[in-house]
Amino acid sequence: MADNPPDYALADRMALTDPAQVRAIGHPVRTTILQLLHERAATVSQLAEAIGRPKSTIAHHVDVLARNGLLQVVRTRKVRAIEERFYGRTARMFYVAAESSSAGGEASGDFNDFEVAARESATAFEQGRLWGFIRHARISEDQASEFWDRMAELVESFDRLPRSGETVYGFTIGIYPTSYPALPTAE
């Protein structure tokens, strides 16, 4: 296993600005494919075996991700008379950009990292194996942006950990404005 997964070159970050890109990562099979390819490149057959779904189903989902610029062929090899394609992510981290796409229209509200994390973490919660914090602070938008940049560095560090062990752990962070009340300015 590579010390700095995955085993192919890719960009560090990619902003998702097209609503179709956001919809593409909103499907659980596609998020699983992206997670698996974070470790190393794989063929449709390898992905189908790992996920336990038919090759035709996985091929469809790989095609959706590739058409939206989230996957690419990173290498090929000849197996008998057939050229086998190994797919990889186009970036270590995908994030939904806050601004609208250049083509117009708003980004899809179909994808929410916290909704995905809640679904994935339900079993860990039931088993008492879920670690989490939630904190609130009244800060400026610039401070929130600076803090987010620091958290993105932590996410990148997590992404680059050598792969070991038998369990895949999820790691979710976020920063968001709330409608909580604030005390008036102290006199």
Coordinates of N, CA and C in Angstrom, one line a residue:
M1 N 0.8 -1.2 0.0 CA 0.0 0.0 0.0 C 0.9 1.2 0.0
A2 N 0.5 2.2 -0.8 CA 1.3 3.5 -0.8 C 1.2 4.2 0.5
D3 N 2.4 4.9 0.9 CA 2.4 5.7 2.1 C 1.5 6.9 2.0
N4 N 1.3 7.4 0.7 CA 0.6 8.6 0.5 C -0.5 8.3 -0.5
P5 N -1.6 7.6 -0.1 CA -2.6 7.2 -1.1 C -3.2 8.4 -1.8
P6 N -3.8 8.2 -2.9 CA -3.8 6.9 -3.7 C -2.5 6.7 -4.5
D7 N -2.5 5.6 -5.3 CA -1.3 5.3 -6.1 C -1.3 5.9 -7.5
Y8 N -1.8 7.1 -7.6 CA -1.8 7.8 -8.9 C -1.8 9.3 -8.6
A9 N -1.4 10.1 -9.6 CA -1.4 11.5 -9.4 C -2.8 12.1 -9.6
L10 N -3.1 13.1 -8.7 CA -4.4 13.8 -8.8 C -4.2 15.1 -8.1
A11 N -5.2 16.0 -8.4 CA -5.2 17.3 -7.8 C -5.5 17.2 -6.3
D12 N -5.1 18.2 -5.5 CA -5.5 18.2 -4.1 C -7.0 18.5 -3.9
R13 N -7.5 19.6 -4.6 CA -8.9 20.0 -4.4 C -9.5 20.3 -5.7
M14 N -10.8 20.1 -5.7 CA -11.6 20.4 -6.9 C -12.9 21.0 -6.5
A15 N -13.2 22.2 -6.9 CA -14.5 22.9 -6.6 C -15.6 22.3 -7.5
L16 N -16.7 21.9 -7.0 CA -17.8 21.4 -7.8 C -18.8 22.6 -7.9
T17 N -18.8 23.1 -9.2 CA -19.6 24.3 -9.5 C -20.8 24.0 -10.3
D18 N -20.8 22.9 -11.0 CA -21.9 22.5 -11.9 C -22.9 21.6 -11.0
P19 N -24.2 22.0 -11.1 CA -25.2 21.2 -10.3 C -25.1 19.7 -10.7
A20 N -24.8 19.3 -11.9 CA -24.7 17.9 -12.3 C -23.5 17.2 -11.5
Q21 N -22.5 17.9 -11.2 CA -21.4 17.3 -10.4 C -21.8 17.0 -9.0
V22 N -22.6 18.0 -8.5 CA -23.1 17.8 -7.1 C -24.0 16.6 -7.0
R23 N -24.9 16.5 -8.0 CA -25.9 15.4 -8.1 C -25.1 14.1 -8.3
A24 N -24.0 14.1 -9.0 CA -23.3 12.9 -9.3 C -22.7 12.3 -8.0
I25 N -22.2 13.2 -7.1 CA -21.7 12.6 -5.8 C -22.7 12.4 -4.8
G26 N -24.0 12.7 -5.1 CA -25.1 12.5 -4.1 C -25.6 11.1 -4.0
H27 N -25.2 10.2 -4.8 CA -25.7 8.8 -4.8 C -24.8 8.0 -3.9
P28 N -25.3 7.1 -3.0 CA -24.5 6.4 -2.1 C -23.5 5.4 -2.8
V29 N -23.8 4.8 -3.9 CA -22.9 3.9 -4.6 C -21.7 4.8 -5.2
R30 N -22.0 6.0 -5.7 CA -21.0 6.8 -6.2 C -20.0 7.3 -5.1
T31 N -20.6 7.7 -4.0 CA -19.7 8.1 -2.9 C -18.8 6.9 -2.4
T32 N -19.4 5.7 -2.4 CA -18.6 4.5 -2.1 C -17.4 4.3 -3.1
I33 N -17.7 4.5 -4.4 CA -16.7 4.4 -5.4 C -15.6 5.4 -5.2
L34 N -16.0 6.6 -5.0 CA -15.0 7.7 -4.7 C -14.2 7.3 -3.5
Q35 N -14.8 6.8 -2.5 CA -14.0 6.5 -1.2 C -13.0 5.4 -1.5
L36 N -13.5 4.3 -2.3 CA -12.6 3.2 -2.6 C -11.4 3.7 -3.5
L37 N -11.7 4.6 -4.4 CA -10.6 5.1 -5.3 C -9.7 6.0 -4.6
H38 N -10.0 6.4 -3.4 CA -9.1 7.3 -2.7 C -7.9 6.5 -2.2
E39 N -8.1 5.2 -2.1 CA -7.0 4.3 -1.7 C -6.0 4.0 -2.8
R40 N -6.6 3.6 -4.0 CA -5.9 3.2 -5.1 C -6.8 3.1 -6.3
A41 N -6.2 3.2 -7.5 CA -7.0 3.0 -8.8 C -7.5 1.6 -8.8
A42 N -8.7 1.5 -9.5 CA -9.3 0.2 -9.6 C -10.1 0.1 -10.9
T43 N -10.3 -1.1 -11.4 CA -11.2 -1.4 -12.5 C -12.6 -1.5 -12.1
V44 N -13.5 -1.5 -13.1 CA -14.9 -1.7 -12.8 C -15.2 -3.0 -12.1
S45 N -14.5 -4.0 -12.6 CA -14.6 -5.4 -12.0 C -14.2 -5.4 -10.5
Q46 N -13.1 -4.7 -10.2 CA -12.6 -4.6 -8.8 C -13.6 -3.9 -8.0
L47 N -14.1 -2.8 -8.5 CA -15.1 -2.0 -7.7 C -16.4 -2.8 -7.5
A48 N -16.8 -3.5 -8.5 CA -18.0 -4.3 -8.4 C -17.9 -5.4 -7.3
E49 N -16.7 -6.0 -7.3 CA -16.4 -7.0 -6.3 C -16.4 -6.4 -4.9
A50 N -15.8 -5.3 -4.7 CA -15.7 -4.7 -3.4 C -17.0 -4.2 -2.9
I51 N -17.9 -3.7 -3.8 CA -19.2 -3.1 -3.4 C -20.2 -4.2 -3.4
G52 N -20.0 -5.3 -4.1 CA -21.0 -6.4 -4.1 C -22.2 -6.1 -5.0
R53 N -22.0 -5.4 -6.1 CA -23.0 -5.0 -7.0 C -22.6 -5.5 -8.4
P54 N -23.5 -5.7 -9.3 CA -23.2 -6.2 -10.7 C -22.2 -5.2 -11.4
K55 N -21.4 -5.7 -12.3 CA -20.5 -4.9 -13.0 C -21.2 -3.8 -13.9
S56 N -22.4 -4.2 -14.4 CA -23.1 -3.2 -15.2 C -23.6 -2.0 -14.4
T57 N -24.0 -2.3 -13.2 CA -24.4 -1.2 -12.3 C -23.2 -0.3 -12.0
I58 N -22.1 -0.9 -11.6 CA -20.9 -0.1 -11.3 C -20.4 0.7 -12.5
A59 N -20.4 0.0 -13.7 CA -20.0 0.7 -14.9 C -20.9 2.0 -15.1
H60 N -22.2 1.9 -14.9 CA -23.0 3.0 -15.0 C -22.6 4.2 -14.1
H61 N -22.4 3.9 -12.8 CA -22.0 4.9 -11.9 C -20.6 5.5 -12.2
V62 N -19.7 4.6 -12.6 CA -18.4 5.1 -13.0 C -18.5 6.1 -14.2
D63 N -19.4 5.7 -15.1 CA -19.6 6.6 -16.3 C -20.1 8.0 -15.8
V64 N -21.1 8.0 -14.9 CA -21.7 9.2 -14.4 C -20.6 10.1 -13.8
L65 N -19.7 9.5 -13.0 CA -18.7 10.2 -12.3 C -17.6 10.7 -13.3
A66 N -17.3 9.9 -14.3 CA -16.3 10.3 -15.3 C -16.9 11.4 -16.2
R67 N -18.1 11.3 -16.6 CA -18.7 12.4 -17.5 C -18.7 13.7 -16.7
N68 N -18.8 13.7 -15.4 CA -18.8 14.9 -14.6 C -17.5 15.4 -14.1
G69 N -16.4 14.7 -14.6 CA -15.0 15.2 -14.3 C -14.5 14.8 -13.0
L70 N -15.2 13.8 -12.3 CA -14.8 13.4 -11.0 C -13.9 12.1 -11.0
L71 N -13.9 11.4 -12.1 CA -13.1 10.2 -12.3 C -12.4 10.3 -13.6
Q72 N -11.3 9.7 -13.8 CA -10.5 9.6 -15.0 C -9.8 8.3 -15.1
V73 N -9.5 7.9 -16.3 CA -8.7 6.7 -16.5 C -7.2 7.0 -16.2
V74 N -6.6 6.4 -15.2 CA -5.3 6.7 -14.8 C -4.2 5.8 -15.4
R75 N -4.7 4.6 -15.8 CA -3.8 3.7 -16.5 C -4.6 2.6 -17.2
T76 N -4.0 1.9 -18.1 CA -4.6 0.7 -18.7 C -3.6 -0.4 -18.8
R77 N -4.2 -1.6 -19.0 CA -3.3 -2.8 -19.2 C -4.1 -3.7 -20.1
K78 N -3.4 -4.5 -20.9 CA -3.9 -5.4 -21.9 C -4.1 -6.7 -21.2
V79 N -5.4 -7.2 -21.2 CA -5.7 -8.5 -20.7 C -6.3 -9.3 -21.8
R80 N -5.5 -10.3 -22.4 CA -5.9 -11.0 -23.6 C -6.1 -10.0 -24.7
A81 N -7.3 -9.9 -25.3 CA -7.5 -8.9 -26.3 C -8.3 -7.7 -25.9
I82 N -8.5 -7.6 -24.6 CA -9.2 -6.5 -24.0 C -8.3 -5.5 -23.2
E83 N -8.6 -4.2 -23.4 CA -7.8 -3.2 -22.7 C -8.6 -2.9 -21.4
E84 N -8.0 -3.2 -20.3 CA -8.6 -3.0 -19.0 C -8.3 -1.6 -18.5
R85 N -9.3 -0.8 -18.1 CA -9.1 0.6 -17.6 C -9.1 0.7 -16.1
F86 N -8.1 1.4 -15.5 CA -8.1 1.6 -14.1 C -8.5 3.1 -13.9
Y87 N -9.5 3.3 -13.1 CA -10.1 4.6 -12.8 C -9.5 5.1 -11.5
G88 N -9.4 6.5 -11.5 CA -9.0 7.2 -10.3 C -9.7 8.5 -10.2
R89 N -9.7 9.0 -9.0 CA -10.4 10.3 -8.7 C -9.6 11.4 -9.5
T90 N -10.2 12.5 -9.7 CA -9.5 13.7 -10.3 C -9.0 14.6 -9.2
A91 N -9.4 14.4 -8.0 CA -8.9 15.2 -6.9 C -9.1 14.5 -5.5
R92 N -8.2 14.8 -4.6 CA -8.3 14.2 -3.3 C -9.6 14.6 -2.6
M93 N -9.9 15.9 -2.7 CA -11.1 16.4 -2.0 C -11.9 17.2 -3.0
F94 N -13.2 16.9 -3.0 CA -14.2 17.6 -3.7 C -15.0 18.5 -2.7
Y95 N -15.3 19.7 -3.1 CA -16.1 20.5 -2.3 C -17.1 21.3 -3.1
V96 N -18.2 21.6 -2.6 CA -19.3 22.3 -3.3 C -19.0 23.8 -3.1
A97 N -18.7 24.4 -4.3 CA -18.4 25.8 -4.2 C -19.7 26.6 -3.9
A98 N -19.5 27.7 -3.2 CA -20.7 28.5 -2.8 C -21.3 29.3 -3.9
E99 N -20.5 29.6 -4.9 CA -21.0 30.5 -6.0 C -21.7 29.6 -7.0
S100 N -22.6 30.2 -7.8 CA -23.3 29.5 -8.9 C -22.3 29.2 -10.0
S101 N -22.7 28.2 -10.8 CA -21.8 27.8 -11.9 C -21.8 28.9 -13.0
S102 N -20.8 28.9 -13.8 CA -20.7 29.9 -14.9 C -21.9 29.7 -15.9
A103 N -22.4 28.5 -16.0 CA -23.5 28.2 -16.9 C -24.8 28.7 -16.4
G104 N -24.8 29.3 -15.1 CA -26.0 29.8 -14.5 C -26.7 28.7 -13.7
G105 N -27.7 29.0 -12.9 CA -28.4 28.1 -12.1 C -27.7 27.9 -10.8
E106 N -28.4 27.4 -9.9 CA -27.9 27.2 -8.5 C -27.4 25.8 -8.4
A107 N -26.4 25.6 -7.4 CA -25.9 24.3 -7.1 C -27.1 23.5 -6.5
S108 N -27.0 22.2 -6.6 CA -28.1 21.3 -6.1 C -28.0 21.3 -4.6
G109 N -29.2 21.2 -4.0 CA -29.3 21.1 -2.6 C -29.4 19.6 -2.2
D110 N -29.2 18.7 -3.2 CA -29.4 17.3 -3.0 C -28.3 16.6 -2.2
F111 N -27.1 17.3 -2.1 CA -26.0 16.7 -1.4 C -25.6 17.5 -0.2
N112 N -25.6 16.8 0.9 CA -25.2 17.4 2.2 C -24.3 16.4 2.9
D113 N -23.0 16.8 3.1 CA -22.1 16.0 3.8 C -22.5 15.5 5.1
F114 N -23.3 16.3 5.9 CA -23.7 15.9 7.2 C -24.8 14.9 7.1
E115 N -25.7 15.0 6.1 CA -26.7 14.0 5.9 C -26.0 12.6 5.6
V116 N -25.0 12.6 4.8 CA -24.3 11.4 4.5 C -23.6 10.9 5.7
A117 N -22.9 11.7 6.5 CA -22.2 11.3 7.7 C -23.2 10.8 8.7
A118 N -24.4 11.4 8.8 CA -25.4 10.9 9.8 C -25.8 9.5 9.4
R119 N -26.1 9.2 8.1 CA -26.5 7.9 7.6 C -25.3 6.9 7.9
E120 N -24.1 7.3 7.5 CA -23.0 6.3 7.7 C -22.7 6.0 9.2
S121 N -22.9 7.0 10.0 CA -22.5 6.9 11.4 C -23.5 6.3 12.4
A122 N -24.7 6.0 11.9 CA -25.8 5.5 12.7 C -25.4 4.2 13.5
T123 N -24.8 3.3 12.8 CA -24.4 2.0 13.5 C -23.3 2.3 14.5
A124 N -22.3 3.1 14.2 CA -21.3 3.5 15.2 C -21.9 4.1 16.4
F125 N -22.9 5.0 16.2 CA -23.6 5.6 17.3 C -24.3 4.6 18.2
E126 N -25.0 3.6 17.6 CA -25.7 2.6 18.3 C -24.7 1.7 19.1
Q127 N -23.5 1.6 18.6 CA -22.4 0.7 19.2 C -21.6 1.5 20.2
G128 N -21.9 2.8 20.4 CA -21.1 3.6 21.3 C -19.7 3.9 20.7
R129 N -19.5 3.9 19.4 CA -18.2 4.1 18.8 C -18.1 5.4 17.9
L130 N -19.0 6.4 18.2 CA -19.0 7.6 17.5 C -18.5 8.7 18.3
W131 N -17.4 9.4 17.8 CA -16.8 10.5 18.5 C -17.2 11.8 17.8
G132 N -17.6 12.8 18.5 CA -18.0 14.0 17.8 C -18.0 15.2 18.8
F133 N -18.0 16.4 18.2 CA -18.1 17.6 19.0 C -19.0 18.5 18.2
I134 N -19.7 19.4 18.8 CA -20.3 20.5 18.2 C -20.1 21.7 19.1
R135 N -19.6 22.8 18.5 CA -19.4 24.0 19.3 C -19.9 25.2 18.5
H136 N -20.2 26.3 19.2 CA -20.7 27.5 18.6 C -19.8 28.7 19.0
A137 N -19.5 29.6 18.1 CA -18.8 30.8 18.5 C -19.3 31.9 17.6
R138 N -19.4 33.1 18.2 CA -19.8 34.3 17.5 C -18.6 34.9 16.9
I139 N -18.3 34.7 15.6 CA -17.1 35.2 15.0 C -17.5 35.9 13.6
S140 N -16.5 36.6 13.1 CA -16.8 37.2 11.8 C -16.7 36.2 10.6
E141 N -17.3 36.6 9.5 CA -17.2 35.7 8.3 C -15.8 35.5 7.9
D142 N -14.9 36.5 8.0 CA -13.5 36.3 7.7 C -12.8 35.3 8.6
Q143 N -13.2 35.3 9.9 CA -12.6 34.4 10.9 C -13.1 33.0 10.6
A144 N -14.4 32.9 10.2 CA -14.9 31.5 9.8 C -14.2 31.0 8.6
S145 N -13.9 31.8 7.6 CA -13.2 31.4 6.4 C -11.8 31.0 6.7
E146 N -11.1 31.7 7.6 CA -9.7 31.4 8.0 C -9.7 30.0 8.7
F147 N -10.7 29.9 9.6 CA -10.8 28.6 10.4 C -11.1 27.4 9.4
W148 N -11.9 27.7 8.5 CA -12.2 26.6 7.5 C -11.0 26.2 6.7
D149 N -10.1 27.1 6.3 CA -8.9 26.8 5.7 C -8.0 25.9 6.5
R150 N -8.0 26.2 7.8 CA -7.2 25.3 8.7 C -7.8 24.0 8.8
M151 N -9.1 23.9 8.9 CA -9.8 22.6 8.9 C -9.5 21.8 7.6
A152 N -9.5 22.5 6.5 CA -9.3 21.8 5.2 C -7.9 21.2 5.2
E153 N -6.9 21.8 5.8 CA -5.6 21.2 6.0 C -5.6 19.9 6.8
L154 N -6.4 19.9 7.9 CA -6.6 18.7 8.7 C -7.2 17.6 7.9
V155 N -8.2 17.9 7.1 CA -8.9 16.9 6.2 C -7.8 16.3 5.3
E156 N -7.0 17.2 4.7 CA -6.0 16.7 3.7 C -5.0 15.8 4.4
S157 N -4.7 16.1 5.7 CA -3.8 15.3 6.5 C -4.4 13.9 6.7
F158 N -5.7 13.9 7.0 CA -6.4 12.6 7.2 C -6.5 11.8 5.9
D159 N -6.7 12.5 4.8 CA -6.7 11.8 3.5 C -5.4 11.1 3.2
R160 N -4.3 11.7 3.6 CA -3.0 11.2 3.2 C -2.4 10.1 4.2
L161 N -3.2 9.8 5.2 CA -2.7 8.7 6.1 C -2.5 7.4 5.4
P162 N -1.4 6.7 5.8 CA -1.2 5.4 5.1 C -2.4 4.5 5.5
R163 N -2.8 3.7 4.5 CA -3.9 2.8 4.7 C -3.5 1.6 5.5
S164 N -4.2 1.3 6.6 CA -3.9 0.1 7.4 C -5.2 -0.2 8.2
G165 N -5.1 -1.3 8.9 CA -6.3 -1.7 9.7 C -7.4 -2.3 8.8
E166 N -8.4 -2.7 9.5 CA -9.6 -3.4 8.8 C -10.8 -2.5 8.7
T167 N -10.8 -1.4 9.4 CA -12.0 -0.6 9.4 C -11.8 0.8 8.7
V168 N -12.7 1.2 7.9 CA -12.7 2.5 7.2 C -13.4 3.5 8.1
Y169 N -12.7 4.5 8.6 CA -13.3 5.5 9.4 C -13.8 6.7 8.6
G170 N -14.9 7.3 9.0 CA -15.3 8.6 8.4 C -14.9 9.7 9.2
F171 N -14.7 10.9 8.6 CA -14.2 12.1 9.2 C -15.0 13.2 8.7
T172 N -15.9 13.9 9.5 CA -16.7 15.0 9.0 C -16.5 16.2 9.8
I173 N -16.3 17.3 9.1 CA -16.2 18.6 9.7 C -17.0 19.6 8.9
G174 N -17.4 20.7 9.6 CA -18.1 21.7 8.8 C -18.2 23.0 9.7
I175 N -18.4 24.0 9.0 CA -18.7 25.3 9.7 C -19.8 26.0 9.0
Y176 N -20.8 26.5 9.7 CA -22.0 27.0 9.1 C -22.6 28.1 10.0
P177 N -23.3 29.0 9.4 CA -23.9 30.1 10.2 C -25.2 29.5 10.8
T178 N -25.5 29.9 12.0 CA -26.8 29.4 12.7 C -27.7 30.6 12.9
S179 N -28.9 30.3 13.4 CA -29.8 31.4 13.8 C -29.8 31.6 15.3
Y180 N -28.8 31.1 16.0 CA -28.7 31.3 17.4 C -28.7 32.8 17.8
P181 N -29.3 33.1 18.9 CA -29.2 34.5 19.3 C -27.8 34.8 19.9
A182 N -27.5 36.1 19.9 CA -26.2 36.6 20.5 C -26.5 37.6 21.5
L183 N -25.7 37.6 22.6 CA -25.8 38.6 23.6 C -25.5 40.0 23.0
P184 N -26.2 41.0 23.5 CA -25.8 42.4 23.0 C -24.4 42.7 23.4
T185 N -23.8 43.6 22.7 CA -22.4 44.1 23.0 C -22.3 44.5 24.4
A186 N -21.3 44.1 25.1 CA -21.1 44.5 26.5 C -20.8 46.0 26.6
E187 N -21.4 46.5 27.7 CA -21.2 48.0 27.9 C -19.9 48.3 28.6

